[in-house]
Every structure is written in structure tokens, then in C-alpha cells.
Short mmCIF file of C-alpha atoms (C1' of nucleotides) in Angstrom, two decimals:
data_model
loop_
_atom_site.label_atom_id
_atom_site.label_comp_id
_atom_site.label_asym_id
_atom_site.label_seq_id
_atom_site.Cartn_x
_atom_site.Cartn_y
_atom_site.Cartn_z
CA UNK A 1 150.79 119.63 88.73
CA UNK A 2 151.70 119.64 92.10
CA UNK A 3 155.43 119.73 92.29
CA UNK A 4 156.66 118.02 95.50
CA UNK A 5 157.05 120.58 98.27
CA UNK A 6 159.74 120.30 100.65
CA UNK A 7 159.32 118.86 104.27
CA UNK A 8 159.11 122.22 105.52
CA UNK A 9 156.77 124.17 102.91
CA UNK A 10 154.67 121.24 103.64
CA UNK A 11 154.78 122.35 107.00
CA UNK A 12 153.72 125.93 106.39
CA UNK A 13 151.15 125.19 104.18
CA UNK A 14 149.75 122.72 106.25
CA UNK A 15 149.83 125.23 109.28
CA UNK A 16 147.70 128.05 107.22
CA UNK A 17 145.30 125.23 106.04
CA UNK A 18 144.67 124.45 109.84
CA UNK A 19 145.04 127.91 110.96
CA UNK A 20 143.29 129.54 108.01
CA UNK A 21 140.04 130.30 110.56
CA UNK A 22 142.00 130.91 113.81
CA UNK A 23 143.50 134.13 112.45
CA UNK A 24 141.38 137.23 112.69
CA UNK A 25 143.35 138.59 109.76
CA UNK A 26 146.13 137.05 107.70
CA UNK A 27 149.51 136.80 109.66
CA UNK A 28 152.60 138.33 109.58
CA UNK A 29 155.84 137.52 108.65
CA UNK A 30 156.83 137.63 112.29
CA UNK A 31 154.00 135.90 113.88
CA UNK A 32 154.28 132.67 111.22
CA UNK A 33 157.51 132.49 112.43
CA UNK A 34 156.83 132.01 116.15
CA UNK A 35 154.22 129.71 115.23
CA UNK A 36 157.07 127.57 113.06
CA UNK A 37 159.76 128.26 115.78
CA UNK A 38 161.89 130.21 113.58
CA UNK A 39 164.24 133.04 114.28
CA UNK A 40 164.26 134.99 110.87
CA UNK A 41 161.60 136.49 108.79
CA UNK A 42 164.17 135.87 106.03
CA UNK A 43 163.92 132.11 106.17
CA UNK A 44 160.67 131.69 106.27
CA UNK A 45 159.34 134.03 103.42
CA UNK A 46 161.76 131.01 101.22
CA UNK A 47 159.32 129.10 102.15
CA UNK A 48 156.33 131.04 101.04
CA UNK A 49 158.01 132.00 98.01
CA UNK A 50 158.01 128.28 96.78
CA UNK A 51 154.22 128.14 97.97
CA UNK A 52 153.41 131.51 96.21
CA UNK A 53 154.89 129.48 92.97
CA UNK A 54 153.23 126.37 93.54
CA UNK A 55 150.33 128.94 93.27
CA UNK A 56 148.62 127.49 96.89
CA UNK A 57 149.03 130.58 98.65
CA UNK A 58 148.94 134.20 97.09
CA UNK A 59 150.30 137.39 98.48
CA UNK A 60 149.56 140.75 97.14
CA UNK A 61 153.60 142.43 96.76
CA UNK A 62 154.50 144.35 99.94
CA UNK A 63 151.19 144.24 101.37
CA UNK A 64 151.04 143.62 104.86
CA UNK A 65 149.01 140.76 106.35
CA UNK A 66 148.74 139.60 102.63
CA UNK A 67 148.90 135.83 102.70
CA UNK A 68 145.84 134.47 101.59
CA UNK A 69 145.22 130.44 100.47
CA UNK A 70 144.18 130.15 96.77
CA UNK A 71 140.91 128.95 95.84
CA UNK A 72 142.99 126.76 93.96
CA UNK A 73 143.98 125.20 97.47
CA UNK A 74 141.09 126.14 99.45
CA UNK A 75 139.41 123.79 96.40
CA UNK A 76 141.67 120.62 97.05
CA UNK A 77 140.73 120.77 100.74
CA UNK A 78 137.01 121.47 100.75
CA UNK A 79 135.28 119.94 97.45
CA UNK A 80 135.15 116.61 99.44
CA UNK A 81 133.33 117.59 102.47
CA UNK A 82 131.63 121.07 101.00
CA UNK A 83 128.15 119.27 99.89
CA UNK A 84 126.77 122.42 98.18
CA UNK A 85 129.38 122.21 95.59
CA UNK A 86 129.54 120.04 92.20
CA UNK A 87 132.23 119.24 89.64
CA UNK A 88 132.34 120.82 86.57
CA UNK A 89 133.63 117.94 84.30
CA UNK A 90 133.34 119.17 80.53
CA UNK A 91 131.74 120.57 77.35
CA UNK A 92 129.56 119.37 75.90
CA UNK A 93 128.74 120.32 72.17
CA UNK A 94 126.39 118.13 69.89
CA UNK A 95 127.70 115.51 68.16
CA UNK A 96 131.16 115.17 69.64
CA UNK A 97 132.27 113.74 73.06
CA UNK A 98 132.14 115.46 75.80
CA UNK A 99 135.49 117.28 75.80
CA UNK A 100 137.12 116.75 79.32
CA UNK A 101 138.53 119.75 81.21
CA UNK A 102 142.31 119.86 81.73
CA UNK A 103 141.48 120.82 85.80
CA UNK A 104 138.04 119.93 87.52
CA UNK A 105 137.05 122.73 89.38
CA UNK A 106 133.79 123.33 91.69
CA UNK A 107 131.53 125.46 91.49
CA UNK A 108 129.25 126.47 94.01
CA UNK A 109 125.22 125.05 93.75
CA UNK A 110 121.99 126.13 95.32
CA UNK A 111 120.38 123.52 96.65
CA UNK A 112 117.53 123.96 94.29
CA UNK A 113 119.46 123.18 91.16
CA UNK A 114 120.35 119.75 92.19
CA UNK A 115 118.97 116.79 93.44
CA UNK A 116 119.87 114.23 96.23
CA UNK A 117 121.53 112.10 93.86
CA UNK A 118 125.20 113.00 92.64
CA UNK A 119 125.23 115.26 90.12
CA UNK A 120 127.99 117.52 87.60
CA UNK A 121 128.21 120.33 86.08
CA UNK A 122 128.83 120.40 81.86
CA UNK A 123 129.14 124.10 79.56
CA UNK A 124 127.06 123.73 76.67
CA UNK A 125 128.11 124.77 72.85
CA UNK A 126 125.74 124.85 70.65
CA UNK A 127 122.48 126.20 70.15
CA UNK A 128 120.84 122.59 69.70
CA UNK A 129 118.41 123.63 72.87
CA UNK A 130 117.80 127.02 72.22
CA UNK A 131 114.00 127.05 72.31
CA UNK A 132 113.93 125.33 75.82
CA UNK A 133 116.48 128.37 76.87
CA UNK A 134 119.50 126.65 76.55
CA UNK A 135 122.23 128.90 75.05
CA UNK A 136 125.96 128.36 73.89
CA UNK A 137 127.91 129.08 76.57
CA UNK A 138 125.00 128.03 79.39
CA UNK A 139 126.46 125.70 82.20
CA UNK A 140 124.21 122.66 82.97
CA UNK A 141 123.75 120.45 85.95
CA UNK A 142 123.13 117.24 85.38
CA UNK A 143 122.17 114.17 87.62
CA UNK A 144 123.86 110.90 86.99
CA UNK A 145 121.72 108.58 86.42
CA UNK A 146 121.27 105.81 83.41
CA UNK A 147 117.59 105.81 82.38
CA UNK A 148 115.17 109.05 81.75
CA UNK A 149 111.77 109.19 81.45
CA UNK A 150 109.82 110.22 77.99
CA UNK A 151 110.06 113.67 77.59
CA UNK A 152 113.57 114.38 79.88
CA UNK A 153 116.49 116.45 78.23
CA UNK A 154 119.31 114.11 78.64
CA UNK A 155 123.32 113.67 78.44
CA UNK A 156 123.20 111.00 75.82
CA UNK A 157 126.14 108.56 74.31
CA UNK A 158 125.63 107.68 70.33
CA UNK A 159 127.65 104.92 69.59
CA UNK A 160 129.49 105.28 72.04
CA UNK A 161 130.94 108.54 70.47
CA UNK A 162 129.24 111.23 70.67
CA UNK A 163 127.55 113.28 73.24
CA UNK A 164 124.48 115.23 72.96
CA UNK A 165 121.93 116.89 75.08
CA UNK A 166 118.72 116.44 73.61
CA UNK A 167 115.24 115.49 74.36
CA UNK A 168 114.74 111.99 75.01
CA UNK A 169 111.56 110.08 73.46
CA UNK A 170 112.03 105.66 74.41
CA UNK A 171 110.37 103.47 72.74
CA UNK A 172 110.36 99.59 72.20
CA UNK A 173 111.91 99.79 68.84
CA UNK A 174 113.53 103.24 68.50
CA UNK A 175 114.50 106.15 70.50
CA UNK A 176 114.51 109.33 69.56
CA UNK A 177 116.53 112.43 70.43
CA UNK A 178 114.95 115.87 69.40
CA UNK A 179 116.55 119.43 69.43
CA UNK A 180 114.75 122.48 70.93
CA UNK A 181 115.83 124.26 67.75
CA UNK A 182 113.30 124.01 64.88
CA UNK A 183 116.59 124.20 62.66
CA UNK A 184 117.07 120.92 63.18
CA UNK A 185 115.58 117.58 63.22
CA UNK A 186 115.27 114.78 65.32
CA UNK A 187 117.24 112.16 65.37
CA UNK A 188 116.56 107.84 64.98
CA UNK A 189 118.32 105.36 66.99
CA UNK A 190 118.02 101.94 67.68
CA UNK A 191 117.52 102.14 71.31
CA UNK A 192 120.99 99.80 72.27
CA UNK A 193 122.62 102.93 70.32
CA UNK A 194 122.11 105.31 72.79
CA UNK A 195 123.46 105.22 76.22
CA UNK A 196 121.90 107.98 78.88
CA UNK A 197 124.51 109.22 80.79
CA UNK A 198 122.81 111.55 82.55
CA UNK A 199 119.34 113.79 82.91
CA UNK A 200 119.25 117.94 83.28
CA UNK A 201 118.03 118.96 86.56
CA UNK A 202 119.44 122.47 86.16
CA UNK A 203 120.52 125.73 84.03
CA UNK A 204 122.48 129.02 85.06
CA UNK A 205 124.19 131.39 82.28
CA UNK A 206 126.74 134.23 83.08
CA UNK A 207 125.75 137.70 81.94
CA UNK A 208 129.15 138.86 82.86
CA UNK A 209 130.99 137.10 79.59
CA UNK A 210 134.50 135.48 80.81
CA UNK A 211 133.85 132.42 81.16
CA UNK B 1 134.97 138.61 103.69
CA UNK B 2 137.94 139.11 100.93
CA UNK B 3 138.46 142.75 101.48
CA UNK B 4 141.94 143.63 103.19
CA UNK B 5 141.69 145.42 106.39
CA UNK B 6 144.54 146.38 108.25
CA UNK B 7 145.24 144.94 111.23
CA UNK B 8 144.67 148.03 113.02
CA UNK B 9 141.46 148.98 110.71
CA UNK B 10 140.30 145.17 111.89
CA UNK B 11 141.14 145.82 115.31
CA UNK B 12 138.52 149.25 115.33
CA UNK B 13 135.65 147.38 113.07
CA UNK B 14 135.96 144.59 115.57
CA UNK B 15 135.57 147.08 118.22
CA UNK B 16 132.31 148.35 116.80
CA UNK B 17 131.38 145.44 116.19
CA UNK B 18 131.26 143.69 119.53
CA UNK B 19 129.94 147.40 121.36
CA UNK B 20 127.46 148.74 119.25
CA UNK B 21 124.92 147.72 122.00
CA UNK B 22 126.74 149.25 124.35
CA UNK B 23 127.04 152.81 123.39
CA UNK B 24 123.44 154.52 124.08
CA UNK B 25 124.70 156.85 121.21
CA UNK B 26 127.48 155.76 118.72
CA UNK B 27 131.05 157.06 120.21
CA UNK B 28 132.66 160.14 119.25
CA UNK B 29 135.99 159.99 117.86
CA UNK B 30 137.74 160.69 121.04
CA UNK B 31 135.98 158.41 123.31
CA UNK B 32 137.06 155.91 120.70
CA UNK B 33 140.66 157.07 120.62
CA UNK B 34 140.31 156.28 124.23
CA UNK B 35 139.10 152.56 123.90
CA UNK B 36 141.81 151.93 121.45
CA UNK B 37 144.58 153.34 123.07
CA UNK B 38 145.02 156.25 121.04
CA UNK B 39 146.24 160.11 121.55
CA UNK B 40 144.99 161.61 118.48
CA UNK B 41 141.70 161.72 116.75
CA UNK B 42 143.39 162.35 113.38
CA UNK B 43 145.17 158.67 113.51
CA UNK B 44 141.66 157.07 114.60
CA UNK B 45 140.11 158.78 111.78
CA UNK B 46 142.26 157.74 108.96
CA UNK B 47 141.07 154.39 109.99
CA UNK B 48 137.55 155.34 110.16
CA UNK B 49 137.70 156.24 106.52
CA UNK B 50 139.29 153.05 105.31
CA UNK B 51 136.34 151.34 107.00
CA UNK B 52 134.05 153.86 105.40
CA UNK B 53 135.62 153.14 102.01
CA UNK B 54 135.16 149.44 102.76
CA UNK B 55 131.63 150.28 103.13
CA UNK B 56 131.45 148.56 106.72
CA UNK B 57 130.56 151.88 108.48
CA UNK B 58 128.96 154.75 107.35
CA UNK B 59 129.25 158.20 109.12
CA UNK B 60 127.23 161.24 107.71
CA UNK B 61 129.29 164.35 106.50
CA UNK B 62 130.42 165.62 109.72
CA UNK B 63 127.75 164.59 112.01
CA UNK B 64 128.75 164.32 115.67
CA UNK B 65 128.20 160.79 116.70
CA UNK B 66 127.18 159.47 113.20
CA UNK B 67 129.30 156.34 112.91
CA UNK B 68 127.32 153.58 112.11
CA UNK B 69 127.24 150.05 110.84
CA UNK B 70 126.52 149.26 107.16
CA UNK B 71 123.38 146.88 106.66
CA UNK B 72 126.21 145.17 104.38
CA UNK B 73 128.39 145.23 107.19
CA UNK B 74 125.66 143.27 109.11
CA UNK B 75 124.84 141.32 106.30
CA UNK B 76 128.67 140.27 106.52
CA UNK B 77 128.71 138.77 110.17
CA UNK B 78 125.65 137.08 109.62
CA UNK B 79 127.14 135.34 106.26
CA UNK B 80 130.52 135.70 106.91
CA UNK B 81 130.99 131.43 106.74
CA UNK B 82 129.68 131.20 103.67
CA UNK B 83 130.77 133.72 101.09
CA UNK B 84 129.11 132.26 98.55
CA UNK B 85 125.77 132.50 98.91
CA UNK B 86 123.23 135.60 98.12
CA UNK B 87 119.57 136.44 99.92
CA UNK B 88 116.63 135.50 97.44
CA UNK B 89 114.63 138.55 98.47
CA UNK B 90 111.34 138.36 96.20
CA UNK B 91 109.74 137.86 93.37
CA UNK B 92 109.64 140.15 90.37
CA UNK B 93 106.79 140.60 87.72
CA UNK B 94 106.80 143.37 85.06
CA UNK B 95 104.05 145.68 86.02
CA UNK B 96 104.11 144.62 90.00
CA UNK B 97 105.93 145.97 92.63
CA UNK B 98 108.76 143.57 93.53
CA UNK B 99 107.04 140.98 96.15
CA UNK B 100 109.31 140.56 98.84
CA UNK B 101 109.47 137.35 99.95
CA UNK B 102 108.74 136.65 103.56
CA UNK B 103 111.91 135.49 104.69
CA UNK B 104 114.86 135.69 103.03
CA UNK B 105 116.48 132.98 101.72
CA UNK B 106 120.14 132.23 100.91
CA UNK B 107 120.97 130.47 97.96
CA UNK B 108 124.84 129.21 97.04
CA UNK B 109 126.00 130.78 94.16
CA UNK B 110 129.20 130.14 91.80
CA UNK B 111 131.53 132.69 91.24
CA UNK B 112 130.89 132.76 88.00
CA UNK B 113 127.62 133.84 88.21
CA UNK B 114 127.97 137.43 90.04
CA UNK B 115 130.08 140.32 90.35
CA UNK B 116 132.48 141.53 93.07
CA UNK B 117 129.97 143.97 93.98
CA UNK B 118 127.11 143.25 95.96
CA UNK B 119 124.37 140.93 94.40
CA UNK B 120 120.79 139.28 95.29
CA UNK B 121 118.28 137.02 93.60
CA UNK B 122 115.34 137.34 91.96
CA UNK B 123 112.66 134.97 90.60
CA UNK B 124 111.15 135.92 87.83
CA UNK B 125 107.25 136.14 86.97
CA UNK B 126 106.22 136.41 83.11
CA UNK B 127 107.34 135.61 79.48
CA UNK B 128 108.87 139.42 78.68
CA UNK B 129 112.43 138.73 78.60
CA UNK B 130 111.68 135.04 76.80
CA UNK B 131 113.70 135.67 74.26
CA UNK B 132 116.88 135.73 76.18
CA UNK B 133 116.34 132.82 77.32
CA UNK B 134 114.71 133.90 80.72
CA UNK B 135 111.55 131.88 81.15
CA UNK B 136 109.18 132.17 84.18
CA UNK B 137 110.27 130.57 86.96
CA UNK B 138 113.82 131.52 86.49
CA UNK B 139 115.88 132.80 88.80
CA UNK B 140 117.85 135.68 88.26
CA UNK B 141 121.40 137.06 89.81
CA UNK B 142 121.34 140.94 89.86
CA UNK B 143 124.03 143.47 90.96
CA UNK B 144 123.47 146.59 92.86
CA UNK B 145 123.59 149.25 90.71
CA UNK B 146 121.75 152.51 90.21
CA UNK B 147 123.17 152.93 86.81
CA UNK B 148 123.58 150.98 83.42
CA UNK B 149 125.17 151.36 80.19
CA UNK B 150 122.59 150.94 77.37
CA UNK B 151 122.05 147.13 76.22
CA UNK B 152 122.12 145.62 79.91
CA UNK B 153 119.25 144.38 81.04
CA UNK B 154 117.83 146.03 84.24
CA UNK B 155 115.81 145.73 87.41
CA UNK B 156 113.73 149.06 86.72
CA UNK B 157 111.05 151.04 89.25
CA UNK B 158 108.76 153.21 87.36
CA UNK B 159 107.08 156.09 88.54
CA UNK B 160 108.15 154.21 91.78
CA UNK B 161 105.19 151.67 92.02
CA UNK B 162 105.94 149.13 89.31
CA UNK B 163 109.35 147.21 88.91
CA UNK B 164 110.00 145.59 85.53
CA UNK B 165 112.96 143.71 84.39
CA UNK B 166 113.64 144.91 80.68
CA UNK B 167 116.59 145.98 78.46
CA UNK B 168 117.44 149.82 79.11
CA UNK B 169 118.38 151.90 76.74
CA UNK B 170 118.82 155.66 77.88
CA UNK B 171 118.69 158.78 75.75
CA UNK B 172 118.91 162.30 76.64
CA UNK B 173 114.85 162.84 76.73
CA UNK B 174 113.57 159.07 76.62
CA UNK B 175 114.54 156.21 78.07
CA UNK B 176 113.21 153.09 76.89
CA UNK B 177 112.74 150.00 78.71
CA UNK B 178 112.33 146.94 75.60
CA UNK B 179 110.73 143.63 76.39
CA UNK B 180 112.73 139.95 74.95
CA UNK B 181 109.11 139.17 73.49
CA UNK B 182 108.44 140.02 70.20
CA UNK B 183 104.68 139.90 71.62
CA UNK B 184 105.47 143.07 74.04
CA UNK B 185 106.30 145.92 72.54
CA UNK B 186 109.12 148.71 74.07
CA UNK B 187 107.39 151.25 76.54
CA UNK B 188 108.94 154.51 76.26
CA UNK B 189 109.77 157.24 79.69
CA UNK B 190 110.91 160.44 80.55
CA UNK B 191 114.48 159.56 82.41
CA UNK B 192 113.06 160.74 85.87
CA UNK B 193 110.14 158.30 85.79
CA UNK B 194 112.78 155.04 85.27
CA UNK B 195 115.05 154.40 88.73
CA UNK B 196 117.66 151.99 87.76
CA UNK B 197 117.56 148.97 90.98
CA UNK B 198 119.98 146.89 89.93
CA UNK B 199 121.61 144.91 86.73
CA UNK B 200 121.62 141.34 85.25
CA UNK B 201 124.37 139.59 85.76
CA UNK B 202 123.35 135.90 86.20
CA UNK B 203 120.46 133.39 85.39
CA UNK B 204 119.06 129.78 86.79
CA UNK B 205 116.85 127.43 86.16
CA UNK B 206 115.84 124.62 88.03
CA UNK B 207 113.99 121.92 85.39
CA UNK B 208 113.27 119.45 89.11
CA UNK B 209 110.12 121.65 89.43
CA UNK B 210 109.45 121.86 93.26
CA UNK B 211 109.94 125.54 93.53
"C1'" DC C 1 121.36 185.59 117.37
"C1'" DT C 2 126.09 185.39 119.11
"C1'" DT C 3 129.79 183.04 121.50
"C1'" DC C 4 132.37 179.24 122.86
"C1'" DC C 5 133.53 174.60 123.27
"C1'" DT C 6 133.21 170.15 121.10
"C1'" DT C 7 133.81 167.24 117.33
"C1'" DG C 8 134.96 165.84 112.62
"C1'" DT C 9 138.31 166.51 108.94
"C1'" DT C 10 142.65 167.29 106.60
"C1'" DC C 11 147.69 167.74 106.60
"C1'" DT C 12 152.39 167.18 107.59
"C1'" DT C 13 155.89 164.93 110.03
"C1'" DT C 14 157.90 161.13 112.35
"C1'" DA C 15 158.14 156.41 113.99
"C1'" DT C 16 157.32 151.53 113.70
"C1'" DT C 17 156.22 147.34 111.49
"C1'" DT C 18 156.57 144.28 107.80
"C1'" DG C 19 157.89 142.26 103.23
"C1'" DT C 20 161.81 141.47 100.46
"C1'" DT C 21 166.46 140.50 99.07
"C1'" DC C 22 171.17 139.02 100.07
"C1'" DT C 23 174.90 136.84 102.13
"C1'" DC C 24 176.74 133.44 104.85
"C1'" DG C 25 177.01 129.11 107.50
"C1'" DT C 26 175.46 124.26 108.63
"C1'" DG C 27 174.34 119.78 107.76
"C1'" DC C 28 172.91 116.13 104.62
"C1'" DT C 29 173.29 113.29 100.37
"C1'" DA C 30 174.68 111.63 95.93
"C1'" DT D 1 183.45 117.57 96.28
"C1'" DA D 2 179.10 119.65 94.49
"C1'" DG D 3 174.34 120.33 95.12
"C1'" DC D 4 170.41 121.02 98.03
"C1'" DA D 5 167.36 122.21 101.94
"C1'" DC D 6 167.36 125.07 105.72
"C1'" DG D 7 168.17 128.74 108.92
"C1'" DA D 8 170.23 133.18 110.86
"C1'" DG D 9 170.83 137.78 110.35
"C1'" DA D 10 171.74 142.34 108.09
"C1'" DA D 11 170.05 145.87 105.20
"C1'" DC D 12 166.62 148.23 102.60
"C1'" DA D 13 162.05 149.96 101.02
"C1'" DA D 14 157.32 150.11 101.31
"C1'" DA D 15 153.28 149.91 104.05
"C1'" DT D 16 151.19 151.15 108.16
"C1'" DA D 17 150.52 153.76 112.25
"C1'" DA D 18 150.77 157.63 115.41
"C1'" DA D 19 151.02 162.38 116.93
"C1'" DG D 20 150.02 166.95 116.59
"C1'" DA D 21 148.66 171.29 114.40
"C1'" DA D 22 145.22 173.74 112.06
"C1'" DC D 23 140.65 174.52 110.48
"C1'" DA D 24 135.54 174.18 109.84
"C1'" DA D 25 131.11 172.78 111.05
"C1'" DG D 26 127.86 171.45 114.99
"C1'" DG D 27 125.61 172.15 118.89
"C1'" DA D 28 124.76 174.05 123.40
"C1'" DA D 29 124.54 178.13 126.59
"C1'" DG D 30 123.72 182.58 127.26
#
DNA sequence: CTTCCTTGTTCTTTATTTGTTCTCGTGCTA
DNA sequence: TAGCACGAGAACAAATAAAGAACAAGGAAG
């Protein structure tokens, strides 16, 4: 993904990472240059052309004081320290693993729809949960964790297969895992056939449709 | 702040910015023109209406010594570190007046989950928009808007005492404001009595309960 | 109320800054 | 040698900035 960057793109990139706060505005042309000890405006705008393409810095045509990081970047520089954000990992529909995205990306979370322990972030297909106002297309945060209590909507394994999110019910011979859709039915397991992988502290749903 | 001053238009807010205590009235263009180095109001004011545009200042119609600074533009400074995050500013119930909250909170919010324009939060009191999956408790992510297209769901003041979030949809004589509760049933308005406060555009839910 | 100066607003014109593209030269390496 | 990274500089076009003229509305003084 990342193609290697030359020794001195590095440099400029690493420059506007440190520098990204220290400039009232974006710089210019001119003043990068000074910073970089170059001569020519010519030279260095190379340089940002290959960063432009690498898609870590963007910089609206002609515009003047333009150059801006990418969330892309700003995302492989922050996620690590930036505690409010969480990982959005996958999909999950019922019934099928949990299809992997190609590129984690973060997305920012209110403290009050997580919890101190680590947590991600999964879409939801599927209308399985629809009664406890879960829709298709719903993103869900979900705390890591391996056991659930009676009654939690969990991330759960089936075989090893499949993923579902489902209400959990334990007990010493059988667990089940029940929809919020009266649709559908719940569903047996012996309890070593279902692996928790995780428990639903949190909901949010876009009303704005491009995701 | 992702908006894209101009160096000079930065240089001017900045101004403002750091002397709005100063000034026992705001400045007229030419004393300004004077701070900033400047022989002609007509060059100062091209700037001023960039600014203006930006919605950072406002300056009524004409009106000697009118320049002012937004509440958004204060907003900004405040919250400039943190782009991300939007004021929780009260509580809404259909039939209440929207309870402001005491002080306002900041929650972080994903980009996915509002608009470019100006948002805040919500929580939401009562079962009337159930259906849609909004559930009491929730909280909601609405846009500033004093219109709406017919089908969104709204933040409405009637008769400017009660706020109500409902779907809208607006005829010539009626407008009709239509619960997600098959319980409720749609209240019907002249236009004038409905004022349009804002617009869905994001939902949450925490399921951790300590809210 | 009328008059006059101030101030905000709009235009046109001109100048300066900045982004972009090219060409050319230098060194370094396979 | 050919290919590559890098830099200098010239030349051009677009964006930005400034100045100044002209006009209208505001507000103060009489």
C-alpha cells in the first residue's frame, strides 16, 4: 500500500507531520522550501507530487496555502495514541464470518459508547436484531471480551464459522442464541459450539446514507 | 477548522480574534485598514466578506461598527483541537420544550455520523419515533437547518412552546408532523405554527446503561 | 428636517505571490 | 552507458492582494 518514498519525500512528509500544528495556515511553496533548504519551488513541488500520489498529503489544484495531510495519514499517526477512537474491523452479517475490511480505519467514539476495556467497531447486515433497534447498515461497538452474561447481545463464533450477533442465553447443557426479529427463531447449541467473541456495548446509524 | 482562509483573510480573523476585548466598540473599517497595514477600505473589505461567508464574523447590512464574532466562530477556538466532537445541549421529549442541559457537554463523534454543516446532540425522551429504531435513551445527531425536504425526520417547535422530533411532511396548507409509533397517530398544522430546528442525521445508543 | 461628513459597499485596474510545468545539469548505481 | 533521485532555474497561469474611484446609507450637527 505504501509504496516506498524516497529519502527526501520522507523528509517532507515527515516535516508537515511535525509541523502540521506549528503553521497558522498551510505553507507555501516558498516557505517549505526554506524550511528544507532548497533553492527552487520547482524541486520541491516533485516531491509533493509523489506525496499527493501516495495519497498522504492532498492539495486542492492551484490553490494557495493548499497542502493539507490526509486523514488517511493523519490516521496512521494518531489511532495509536488518540484514545477516543476505535477500529472498525468488519461486517458482520448472520450466519457468515465476519467479513474483514480491506483497510482498518477509525472512527471517532464518545466516551459513552465504550467501555474501559478495548473495544471495535463491526457494520451490521441483516435485520436479525431489528426489534432491539438494530438495523442493516447500523455500526456496532463491541467490547472484547470472551464470556457474556444471560441476556447480553453478543459477537458469537458457531463452529468456528460463522458469526452472529444475537442474544445470548448459557446454560449447563445448551446455549442459546435468539434474534430480535420474531421472523426468526432461536437457535440450539451445545455450549463448546459457540465461542463469544465479543459483547455490544454500543449502536450509532447514519441518516446521511453513504456509508 | 477545515475551511480555507487565506493567509491574509487568517491574518484579519486572527486580528479580531486576539482584540475583540480591546475595542470598546468593534473597529470601523478604516481603523482596521490601519492595524493591518492597509490604504484602502475596499481591499480590507473583500476580506471581511470572505470571513463573513465563512460564517466567522457577522456584520449587519451596513451598520457602522457592526463586525462581530460568530458564536460558531467562538465555538471554533474553544474546540478548535478536537474537530470531532459536538455539544450535547439537552434533552428532547415530544410535547416539552427542549431541556437544556446544564452544561454542555462534548461528545466525539465519527465522521460518518454528521454533516459538514454544523451539528449538536440530542437525547431523546419517549417511544414516538420507535419504529425507526430510535428508542428512549438514544442519542441523536442533528444538523442545523431551518428547512427540510419531506420524509426527513425533524427537530420541530410548535406554536413555539413544544419541540417534537417527528417525520415532516409539508404541504401548501398543512404540514404534518407523523410519529414512528403506530400507537401515535400524525398531528396535523398550519405551516406557520411548525418552525423547522434542525434535521436527523445520526443516531446512538449506548446498551452500558450509566447514562 | 436638512446638510455634511463618515462609513460600508461595489467595481475596475494593477501588482504580487504562488502553484505548476519544463528543461537542463549533477551525481550515484546497476 | 542507461536509469534514477535530486536540485536549480526559467516561464507561465491562476490565485490573491492592493489601490483607488464612485456611490449609498448612517449618523451627527445645526
Amino acid at each position: 500500500m505504501i509504496k516506498s518514498l524516497t529519502r527526501k519525500q520522507q523528509e517532507v512528509f515527515d516535516f508537515l507531520l511535525q509541523n502540521q500544528d506549528k503553521f497558522p495556515h498551510p505553507p507555501t511553496l516558498e516557505e517549505l522550501c526554506a524550511c528544507m533548504g532548497l533553492k527552487s519551488r520547482g524541486s520541491l513541488h516533485n516531491h509533493i507530487k509523489a506525496l499527493i500520489n501516495e495519497n498522504l498529503i492532498e492539495a486542492p489544484e492551484r490553490k494557495q496555502r493548499g497542502i493539507r495531510l490526509t486523514n488517511y495519514a493523519k490516521e496512521m499517526i494518531n489511532h495509536s495514541d488518540d484514545q477516543s477512537s476505535l477500529p472498525f474491523v468488519g461486517i458482520i452479517a448472520a450466519g457468515k464470518p465476519i467479513e474483514a475490511v480491506e483497510n482498518i480505519t477509525y472512527m471517532a467514539i464518545p466516551e459513552q459508547l465504550k467501555t474501559q476495556k478495548p473495544c471495535y467497531i463491526l457494520k451490521v447486515k441483516g435485520d436479525s436484531m431489528i426489534e432491539q433497534g438494530i438495523y442493516d447498515g447500523d455500526w456496532v461497538i463491541i467490547e472484547q471480551r470472551s464470556y457474556a452474561r444471560n441476556g447480553e447481545i453478543v459477537v458469537a463464533l458457531i463452529n468456528k464459522a460463522e458469526a452472529t450477533l444475537k442474544f445470548i442465553e448459557q446454560y449447563p447443557h445448551e446455549t442459546l442464541l435468539i434474534p430480535a426479529n420474531s421472523a426468526m427463531e432461536a437457535m440450539h447449541y451445545n455450549p463448546e459450539q459457540v465461542e463469544i467473541q465479543g459483547v455490544l456495548v454500543g449502536q450509532m446509524r447514519s441518516y446521511t446514507k453513504n456509508h
